[in-house]
C-alpha positions as a printed Julia matrix, in Angstrom:
205×3 Matrix{Float64}:
 137.91   93.17  -172.42
 140.76   92.06  -174.91
 140.66   95.6   -176.25
 141.94   96.62  -172.69
 143.99   93.89  -171.56
 145.18   92.23  -174.69
 148.62   92.51  -176.12
 147.99   95.36  -178.7
 147.84   99.0   -177.54
 144.31   99.3   -179.12
 144.32  103.07  -178.4
 141.26  103.69  -180.17
 139.5   101.52  -177.78
 141.04  102.64  -174.77
 140.78  106.5   -175.24
 137.63  108.19  -174.18
 136.12  111.68  -174.87
 132.55  111.3   -173.77
 131.31  110.38  -170.08
 128.74  108.13  -171.05
 130.87  105.79  -173.13
 133.42  105.62  -170.29
 130.67  104.87  -167.59
 129.65  101.93  -169.72
 133.28  100.64  -170.18
 133.61  101.12  -166.14
 130.48   99.2   -165.52
 131.73   96.33  -167.74
 135.06   96.24  -165.91
 133.06   96.15  -162.49
 130.95   93.39  -163.62
 134.17   91.22  -164.17
 135.2    91.85  -160.61
 137.63   94.61  -161.26
 138.54   97.24  -158.73
 138.6   100.98  -160.26
 141.34  103.52  -159.57
 141.28  106.93  -160.86
 143.74  109.81  -161.13
 144.48  112.66  -163.44
 147.12  114.95  -164.71
 148.4   116.79  -167.52
 151.36  114.64  -168.52
 153.22  117.31  -170.59
 156.66  116.07  -171.27
 156.32  112.91  -169.72
 158.93  111.89  -167.23
 160.3   109.52  -165.04
 158.31  110.82  -162.06
 154.99  110.43  -163.93
 155.75  106.95  -164.81
 156.48  105.98  -161.38
 153.18  107.67  -160.26
 151.2   105.68  -162.63
 152.75  102.56  -161.4
 152.08  103.58  -157.8
 148.45  104.65  -158.62
 147.91  100.98  -160.56
 149.38   99.04  -157.36
 147.54  101.23  -154.62
 145.22   98.45  -153.74
 147.88   95.98  -153.44
 146.31   93.91  -156.52
 147.45   95.38  -159.77
 146.22   92.49  -161.84
 142.74   93.04  -160.35
 142.73   96.77  -161.01
 141.6    98.98  -163.62
 143.78  102.44  -163.91
 141.52  105.26  -165.47
 143.62  108.26  -166.14
 142.17  111.68  -166.98
 144.42  113.79  -169.34
 143.82  117.41  -169.12
 142.77  118.88  -172.52
 145.05  121.6   -174.3
 142.3   124.03  -173.58
 141.86  123.1   -170.0
 145.7   123.73  -169.4
 145.44  127.25  -171.16
 142.51  127.96  -168.77
 144.22  126.63  -165.62
 147.88  127.39  -166.18
 147.6   130.43  -168.75
 150.01  128.69  -171.12
 150.12  126.17  -174.0
 151.13  122.7   -173.55
 154.32  121.58  -175.18
 152.67  118.29  -176.35
 149.3   118.43  -178.04
 146.45  116.53  -176.37
 146.22  113.72  -178.78
 149.81  112.84  -178.45
 149.74  113.25  -174.58
 146.86  110.75  -174.35
 148.46  108.3   -176.8
 151.71  108.43  -174.74
 149.72  107.97  -171.55
 148.04  104.95  -173.13
 151.29  103.37  -173.82
 152.28  103.3   -170.35
 151.92   99.59  -169.25
 150.01  100.44  -165.99
 147.34  102.53  -167.65
 144.25  100.84  -168.99
 141.71  103.81  -169.82
 142.27  107.13  -170.63
 139.96  110.16  -170.75
 140.25  113.7   -171.98
 139.08  116.19  -169.58
 137.63  119.67  -170.93
 137.4   122.87  -169.05
 133.65  123.23  -169.5
 133.13  120.17  -167.12
 131.73  120.78  -163.77
 133.96  120.01  -160.84
 134.81  116.45  -160.07
 132.56  115.25  -163.19
 135.09  112.47  -164.08
 135.01  111.29  -160.57
 131.26  111.4   -160.49
 131.17  109.42  -163.73
 133.86  106.79  -162.92
 132.99  106.58  -159.04
 136.33  104.84  -158.24
 137.03  102.68  -155.28
 140.24  104.8   -154.89
 141.06  108.22  -156.26
 144.69  108.95  -156.46
 145.51  112.58  -156.27
 148.75  114.35  -156.23
 149.98  117.6   -154.57
 148.98  119.57  -157.68
 146.14  118.04  -158.97
 142.87  119.92  -159.58
 140.88  117.62  -157.69
 142.84  118.19  -154.79
 140.11  118.96  -151.88
 141.04  122.21  -150.2
 139.12  121.61  -146.78
 138.18  118.57  -144.58
 134.77  119.28  -145.71
 135.67  119.29  -149.32
 137.25  115.82  -148.78
 134.27  114.41  -147.02
 132.1   115.4   -150.01
 134.5   113.86  -152.33
 134.06  110.57  -150.71
 130.38  110.49  -151.84
 131.56  109.67  -155.18
 134.56  107.48  -154.42
 135.42  104.77  -151.89
 138.81  106.54  -150.77
 141.0   109.35  -151.44
 144.71  108.81  -151.43
 147.57  111.21  -152.0
 150.82  110.48  -153.61
 153.92  112.61  -153.27
 156.0   113.32  -156.03
 157.86  110.22  -157.45
 160.97  112.18  -158.69
 162.74  115.44  -158.09
 162.02  116.63  -161.7
 159.02  118.2   -162.9
 157.54  119.41  -166.14
 157.83  122.96  -165.08
 161.41  122.48  -164.08
 162.18  121.02  -167.49
 160.63  124.01  -169.23
 162.6   126.13  -167.3
 165.69  124.33  -168.16
 164.91  124.45  -171.68
 164.4   128.25  -171.56
 167.5   128.75  -169.52
 169.23  126.85  -172.33
 167.74  128.78  -175.13
 168.29  131.87  -173.5
 172.05  131.2   -173.08
 172.34  130.17  -176.72
 170.73  133.34  -177.99
 172.79  135.64  -175.78
 176.05  133.74  -176.99
 174.91  134.29  -180.64
 174.12  137.97  -179.87
 177.57  138.36  -178.31
 179.31  136.95  -181.25
 177.3   138.88  -183.62
 177.97  142.34  -181.76
 181.78  141.47  -181.74
 181.81  140.52  -185.45
 179.96  143.94  -186.26
 182.18  145.84  -184.01
 185.24  144.26  -185.65
 183.76  145.07  -189.17
 183.02  148.74  -188.33
 186.37  149.07  -186.77
 188.16  147.48  -189.93
 185.95  149.86  -191.92
 186.83  153.03  -190.17
 190.67  151.88  -190.11
 190.34  151.43  -194.07
 188.69  154.99  -194.56
 191.52  156.67  -192.62
 194.13  154.96  -194.74
 192.57  156.3   -197.96
């Protein structure tokens, strides 16, 4: 288990793209007495809210040293299908960034063609941590009860910061739009001045 809990990042041993390999790793962790907590997200443009969320998820049982936190990361294609947009950061880089978070132990790449709750069924976590925007969010009390068939408990964490990836994208676009508008206005003024000088020169001749 030194590949997970040792001093190195060991990203190649902590990232998973196949359910069976992840299941075997989870079984090994359970055999050593660890509790398993699972959460998921896109983690595009990682910000302080993401970091706080992961810390809260790791400690949700009150024993972070005895807890393995598994994080599902939406693939680029899954984001395109679900949000109708491309990610700003590619999936490989997002997975590595999540791996580097000190509270995260195992990272799994989620694909759009997986059946609903497939990762939850594979991991069978002691606690499933969901956010207000997660795709695993049960929509009814009946769905919540069905979800409990695959995990010990379902707990919801609220947003851990006032910022969000969507808000950051919006700010970036607003800033870019303002810069473009300013450049266009300067160009327009310079062109008008140029034509004005040109017309003035033609009158003098």
